[in-house]
Coordinates of N, CA and C in Angstrom, one line a residue:
T49 N -17.6 4.1 -18.7 CA -16.3 3.6 -18.3 C -16.2 3.8 -16.8
L50 N -15.7 2.7 -16.0 CA -15.5 2.5 -14.8 C -13.8 2.4 -14.6
A51 N -13.3 3.4 -13.9 CA -11.7 3.4 -13.8 C -11.6 3.5 -12.2
A52 N -10.6 2.9 -11.7 CA -10.4 2.9 -10.6 C -9.0 2.8 -10.1
I53 N -8.4 2.9 -9.1 CA -7.0 2.7 -8.6 C -7.1 1.9 -7.0
V54 N -6.8 0.9 -6.8 CA -6.9 0.2 -5.6 C -5.7 -0.3 -5.0
G55 N -5.3 -0.3 -3.8 CA -3.9 -0.9 -3.2 C -3.7 -2.1 -3.8
A56 N -2.6 -2.6 -4.0 CA -2.0 -3.9 -4.1 C -0.9 -4.3 -3.2
R57 N -0.8 -5.4 -2.9 CA 0.4 -5.7 -1.8 C 1.7 -5.3 -2.5
P58 N 2.2 -4.5 -1.7 CA 3.6 -4.1 -1.9 C 4.6 -5.2 -1.9
P59 N 5.7 -4.8 -2.7 CA 6.8 -5.7 -2.6 C 7.3 -5.9 -1.3
G60 N 7.9 -7.0 -0.7 CA 8.5 -7.0 0.5 C 9.6 -5.9 0.8
S61 N 9.7 -5.4 2.1 CA 10.5 -4.2 2.4 C 10.6 -4.2 4.0
P62 N 11.5 -3.7 4.5 CA 11.7 -3.9 5.8 C 10.4 -2.9 6.6
V63 N 9.9 -1.9 5.9 CA 8.9 -1.0 6.4 C 7.8 -2.0 6.5
F64 N 7.5 -2.5 5.3 CA 6.1 -3.3 5.3 C 6.2 -4.5 6.3
D65 N 7.4 -5.2 6.4 CA 7.6 -6.3 7.3 C 7.4 -5.8 8.6
A66 N 7.9 -4.5 8.9 CA 7.6 -4.1 10.3 C 6.4 -3.8 10.5
Y67 N 5.5 -3.3 9.7 CA 3.9 -3.2 9.8 C 3.4 -4.5 10.0
L68 N 3.7 -5.6 9.1 CA 3.0 -6.8 9.5 C 3.3 -7.4 10.7
H69 N 4.6 -7.2 11.3 CA 5.0 -7.6 12.5 C 4.1 -6.9 13.5
V70 N 3.8 -5.6 13.4 CA 3.0 -5.0 14.3 C 1.6 -5.5 14.5
I71 N 1.0 -5.6 13.4 CA -0.4 -6.0 13.3 C -0.6 -7.6 14.0
E72 N 0.3 -8.3 13.5 CA 0.3 -9.5 14.2 C 0.7 -9.8 15.8
R73 N 1.4 -8.8 16.2 CA 1.7 -8.7 17.5 C 0.7 -8.1 18.6
F74 N 0.1 -7.2 18.1 CA -0.9 -6.3 18.8 C -2.2 -6.5 18.2
P75 N -3.3 -7.3 18.7 CA -4.3 -7.6 18.2 C -5.5 -6.7 18.2
R76 N -6.4 -6.8 17.3 CA -7.5 -5.9 17.3 C -8.2 -6.1 18.7
Q77 N -9.2 -5.1 18.9 CA -10.1 -5.1 20.0 C -10.9 -6.3 19.6
A78 N -11.4 -6.9 20.7 CA -12.3 -8.1 20.4 C -13.6 -7.7 19.6
R79 N -14.2 -6.5 19.7 CA -15.4 -6.1 19.0 C -15.1 -6.3 17.5
F80 N -13.9 -6.2 17.1 CA -13.4 -6.1 15.6 C -13.0 -7.4 15.2
A81 N -13.0 -8.4 16.1 CA -12.4 -9.6 15.5 C -12.5 -10.4 14.3
G82 N -14.0 -10.1 13.9 CA -14.4 -10.9 12.9 C -14.4 -10.1 11.7
V83 N -14.0 -8.7 11.8 CA -14.2 -7.7 10.6 C -13.1 -7.9 9.6
R84 N -13.6 -7.9 8.4 CA -12.6 -8.3 7.5 C -12.8 -6.9 6.2
F85 N -11.8 -6.7 5.4 CA -12.0 -5.6 4.6 C -11.3 -6.2 3.2
G86 N -11.9 -5.4 2.5 CA -11.5 -5.9 0.9 C -12.1 -6.9 0.2
D87 N -11.8 -7.3 -0.9 CA -12.4 -8.3 -1.8 C -11.2 -8.9 -2.4
A88 N -10.7 -10.2 -2.3 CA -9.7 -10.7 -2.7 C -9.7 -10.9 -4.3
R89 N -10.9 -10.6 -4.9 CA -10.9 -10.7 -6.2 C -10.1 -9.4 -6.9
F90 N -9.9 -8.3 -6.2 CA -9.3 -7.2 -6.6 C -7.7 -7.6 -6.8
R91 N -7.2 -8.6 -6.2 CA -5.9 -9.3 -6.4 C -5.2 -9.7 -7.5
S92 N -6.4 -9.8 -8.4 CA -5.6 -10.4 -9.8 C -6.8 -10.0 -11.1
P93 N -6.2 -10.0 -12.2 CA -7.1 -9.6 -13.3 C -8.2 -10.5 -13.6
D94 N -7.9 -11.8 -13.3 CA -9.0 -12.9 -13.5 C -10.1 -12.5 -12.4
G95 N -9.7 -12.2 -11.0 CA -10.6 -12.0 -10.2 C -11.5 -10.5 -10.5
L96 N -10.7 -9.6 -11.1 CA -11.5 -8.1 -11.3 C -12.4 -8.8 -12.5
T97 N -12.0 -9.6 -13.5 CA -12.7 -9.8 -14.4 C -14.1 -10.5 -13.8
Q98 N -14.0 -11.3 -13.0 CA -15.0 -12.0 -12.0 C -16.2 -11.0 -11.3
L99 N -15.3 -10.1 -10.6 CA -16.0 -9.2 -9.9 C -16.8 -8.1 -10.9
L100 N -16.3 -7.8 -12.0 CA -17.0 -7.1 -12.8 C -18.0 -7.6 -13.7
A101 N -17.9 -8.9 -13.9 CA -18.7 -9.7 -14.8 C -20.1 -9.6 -14.2
P102 N -21.4 -9.8 -15.0 CA -21.5 -9.6 -16.2 C -21.7 -8.2 -16.7
G103 N -21.5 -7.3 -15.9 CA -22.0 -5.8 -16.3 C -20.9 -5.0 -17.2
F104 N -19.7 -5.4 -17.2 CA -18.8 -4.7 -17.7 C -17.8 -5.5 -18.7
R105 N -17.1 -5.1 -19.7 CA -16.3 -5.6 -20.6 C -15.3 -4.9 -20.7
D106 N -14.4 -5.3 -21.7 CA -13.1 -4.7 -22.1 C -12.2 -4.4 -20.8
L107 N -11.8 -5.1 -20.0 CA -11.3 -4.9 -18.7 C -9.7 -4.9 -19.1
A108 N -9.2 -3.5 -18.7 CA -8.0 -3.5 -18.7 C -7.1 -3.5 -17.2
V109 N -6.0 -3.7 -17.0 CA -5.2 -3.8 -15.8 C -4.0 -3.5 -15.7
E110 N -3.5 -2.5 -14.9 CA -2.1 -2.1 -15.1 C -1.7 -2.1 -13.7
D111 N -0.6 -2.5 -13.1 CA 0.1 -2.4 -11.9 C 1.0 -1.4 -12.0
L112 N 0.8 -0.3 -11.0 CA 1.6 0.7 -10.8 C 2.7 0.4 -9.5
Q113 N 3.8 0.8 -9.8 CA 5.0 0.7 -8.7 C 5.4 2.1 -8.4
L114 N 5.4 2.4 -7.2 CA 5.8 3.8 -6.4 C 6.9 3.6 -5.7
A115 N 7.8 4.4 -5.6 CA 9.1 4.4 -4.7 C 9.1 5.4 -3.9
L116 N 8.3 5.3 -2.6 CA 8.3 6.2 -1.7 C 9.6 6.1 -1.0
R117 N 9.9 7.4 -0.4 CA 10.9 7.7 0.7 C 10.3 8.4 1.7
L118 N 10.3 7.8 2.9 CA 9.4 8.4 4.0 C 10.5 8.2 5.2
T119 N 10.1 9.6 6.2 CA 10.7 9.6 7.5 C 9.8 8.4 8.1
P120 N 10.8 7.9 9.2 CA 10.2 6.8 10.2 C 8.6 7.3 10.5
E121 N 8.5 8.5 11.0 CA 7.2 8.9 11.4 C 6.2 9.3 10.3
A122 N 6.6 9.6 9.0 CA 6.0 9.5 8.0 C 5.4 8.1 7.5
A123 N 6.3 7.2 7.6 CA 5.8 5.6 7.5 C 4.8 5.3 8.6
W124 N 5.1 5.6 9.7 CA 3.9 5.2 10.8 C 2.6 6.0 10.4
Q125 N 2.4 7.2 10.2 CA 1.4 7.8 9.6 C 0.9 7.2 8.5
W126 N 1.6 6.6 7.4 CA 1.0 5.9 6.3 C 0.3 4.8 6.8
F127 N 0.6 4.0 7.8 CA 0.2 2.7 8.1 C -1.1 3.3 9.3
L128 N -1.1 4.5 9.7 CA -2.4 4.9 10.5 C -3.4 4.9 9.7
R129 N -3.4 5.0 8.3 CA -4.5 5.2 7.7 C -5.0 3.9 7.1
M130 N -4.3 2.6 7.8 CA -4.7 1.3 7.6 C -5.6 1.1 8.5
Y131 N -6.7 0.2 8.3 CA -7.8 -0.2 9.3 C -7.4 -0.9 10.5
D132 N -6.3 -1.8 10.4 CA -6.0 -2.6 11.4 C -5.6 -1.8 12.5
I133 N -4.7 -0.8 12.3 CA -4.2 -0.3 13.4 C -5.4 0.5 14.0
H134 N -6.3 1.0 13.5 CA -7.3 1.8 14.2 C -8.3 0.8 15.2
M135 N -8.1 -0.6 14.9 CA -8.8 -1.5 15.5 C -8.2 -1.9 16.9
M136 N -7.1 -1.4 17.1 CA -6.4 -1.8 18.2 C -6.7 -0.9 19.3
D137 N -6.6 -1.2 20.5 CA -7.1 -0.4 21.6 C -5.9 0.9 21.6
A138 N -6.0 1.9 22.4 CA -5.1 3.0 22.4 C -3.7 2.7 22.9
E139 N -3.9 1.9 23.9 CA -2.7 1.9 24.4 C -1.7 0.5 23.7
D140 N -2.6 -0.2 23.1 CA -1.6 -1.2 22.0 C -1.4 -0.5 20.8
R141 N -2.0 0.6 20.3 CA -1.8 1.3 19.2 C -0.4 2.0 19.4
E142 N -0.1 2.8 20.7 CA 1.0 3.5 21.1 C 2.2 2.4 21.3
A143 N 1.9 1.1 21.7 CA 3.1 0.1 22.0 C 3.5 -0.5 20.6
A144 N 2.5 -0.5 19.5 CA 2.7 -0.8 18.1 C 3.7 0.1 17.5
R145 N 3.3 1.5 17.9 CA 4.0 2.5 17.2 C 5.6 2.5 17.8
S146 N 5.7 2.2 19.0 CA 7.1 1.9 19.5 C 7.8 0.9 19.0
A147 N 7.1 -0.3 18.9 CA 7.8 -1.5 18.3 C 8.2 -1.3 16.8
F148 N 7.2 -0.5 16.0 CA 7.6 -0.1 14.8 C 8.8 0.6 14.5
M149 N 9.0 1.7 15.4 CA 10.0 2.6 15.3 C 11.5 1.5 15.5
V150 N 11.4 0.6 16.7 CA 12.5 0.0 17.0 C 12.8 -0.8 15.7
R151 N 11.9 -1.4 15.1 CA 12.2 -2.4 13.8 C 12.6 -1.8 12.7
I152 N 12.2 -0.5 12.2 CA 12.7 0.2 11.1 C 13.9 0.9 11.3
T153 N 14.5 1.2 12.4 CA 15.4 2.2 12.9 C 16.6 1.8 12.2
P154 N 17.2 0.4 12.1 CA 18.4 0.0 11.3 C 18.2 0.3 9.9
H155 N 16.9 0.4 9.3 CA 17.0 0.8 8.0 C 16.9 2.0 7.4
V156 N 16.9 3.0 8.3 CA 16.9 4.3 8.0 C 18.2 4.8 7.2
Q157 N 18.1 5.5 6.2 CA 19.3 5.7 5.6 C 19.9 7.1 6.0
A158 N 21.2 7.4 5.3 CA 21.9 8.6 5.8 C 21.1 9.6 5.8
D159 N 20.2 9.8 4.8 CA 19.3 11.0 4.7 C 18.2 11.2 5.6
G160 N 18.1 10.0 6.6 CA 16.8 10.2 7.6 C 15.6 9.5 7.0
L161 N 15.8 8.9 5.7 CA 14.7 8.4 5.1 C 14.6 7.0 4.9
L162 N 13.4 6.3 4.8 CA 13.3 5.0 4.4 C 12.9 4.7 3.2
P163 N 13.3 3.8 2.4 CA 12.7 3.3 1.0 C 11.7 2.5 1.3
Y164 N 10.5 2.7 0.6 CA 9.4 1.9 1.0 C 8.5 1.8 -0.5
P165 N 8.9 0.7 -0.9 CA 8.1 0.7 -2.6 C 6.6 0.3 -2.3
Q166 N 5.7 0.9 -3.0 CA 4.4 0.6 -2.9 C 3.9 0.1 -4.0
A167 N 2.8 -0.6 -4.2 CA 2.0 -1.0 -5.4 C 0.7 -0.3 -5.5
M168 N 0.2 -0.2 -6.4 CA -1.2 0.3 -6.7 C -1.8 -0.4 -8.2
R169 N -3.1 -0.7 -8.2 CA -3.4 -1.4 -9.4 C -4.7 -0.5 -9.8
F170 N -4.3 -0.1 -11.2 CA -5.2 0.6 -12.0 C -6.1 -0.5 -12.9
F171 N -7.3 -0.1 -13.0 CA -8.2 -0.7 -13.7 C -9.3 -0.1 -14.5
R172 N -9.5 -0.4 -15.6 CA -10.8 0.3 -16.3 C -11.5 -0.7 -16.8
A173 N -12.8 -0.6 -17.2 CA -13.8 -1.5 -18.0 C -14.8 -0.7 -18.2
V174 N -15.6 -1.0 -19.4 CA -16.5 -0.6 -20.1 C -17.8 -1.0 -19.8
R175 N -19.0 -0.4 -19.3 CA -20.0 -1.0 -19.0 C -20.8 -1.6 -20.3
E176 N -21.5 -2.7 -19.9 CA -22.3 -3.3 -21.1 C -23.5 -2.5 -21.5

């Protein structure tokens, strides 16, 4: 049995919208321009079936929702684990952090936390 959890596109939220704004506004270094990560087939059960065929059968897919609550700094640290930010030069990365903080500040709740819904995809399949 092969079982894995992969990231799925999270539902829309001010935190994720701020991240998208940052990676669109601050480009990757030129040497990373053509680098792409992930396989689009992970985005749907049909795609997973295609990815795992013909070596696996009995695919089961379950989407998992997480309800994270993060400080603004913890939210930035979450996104620092993403490849896109590491492909920026150091100066842009710091400017991106500042832009991110400005965009999310209005969404910080009274307890100092930001709601950040997250999605993961669990799948399992049996080898033929």
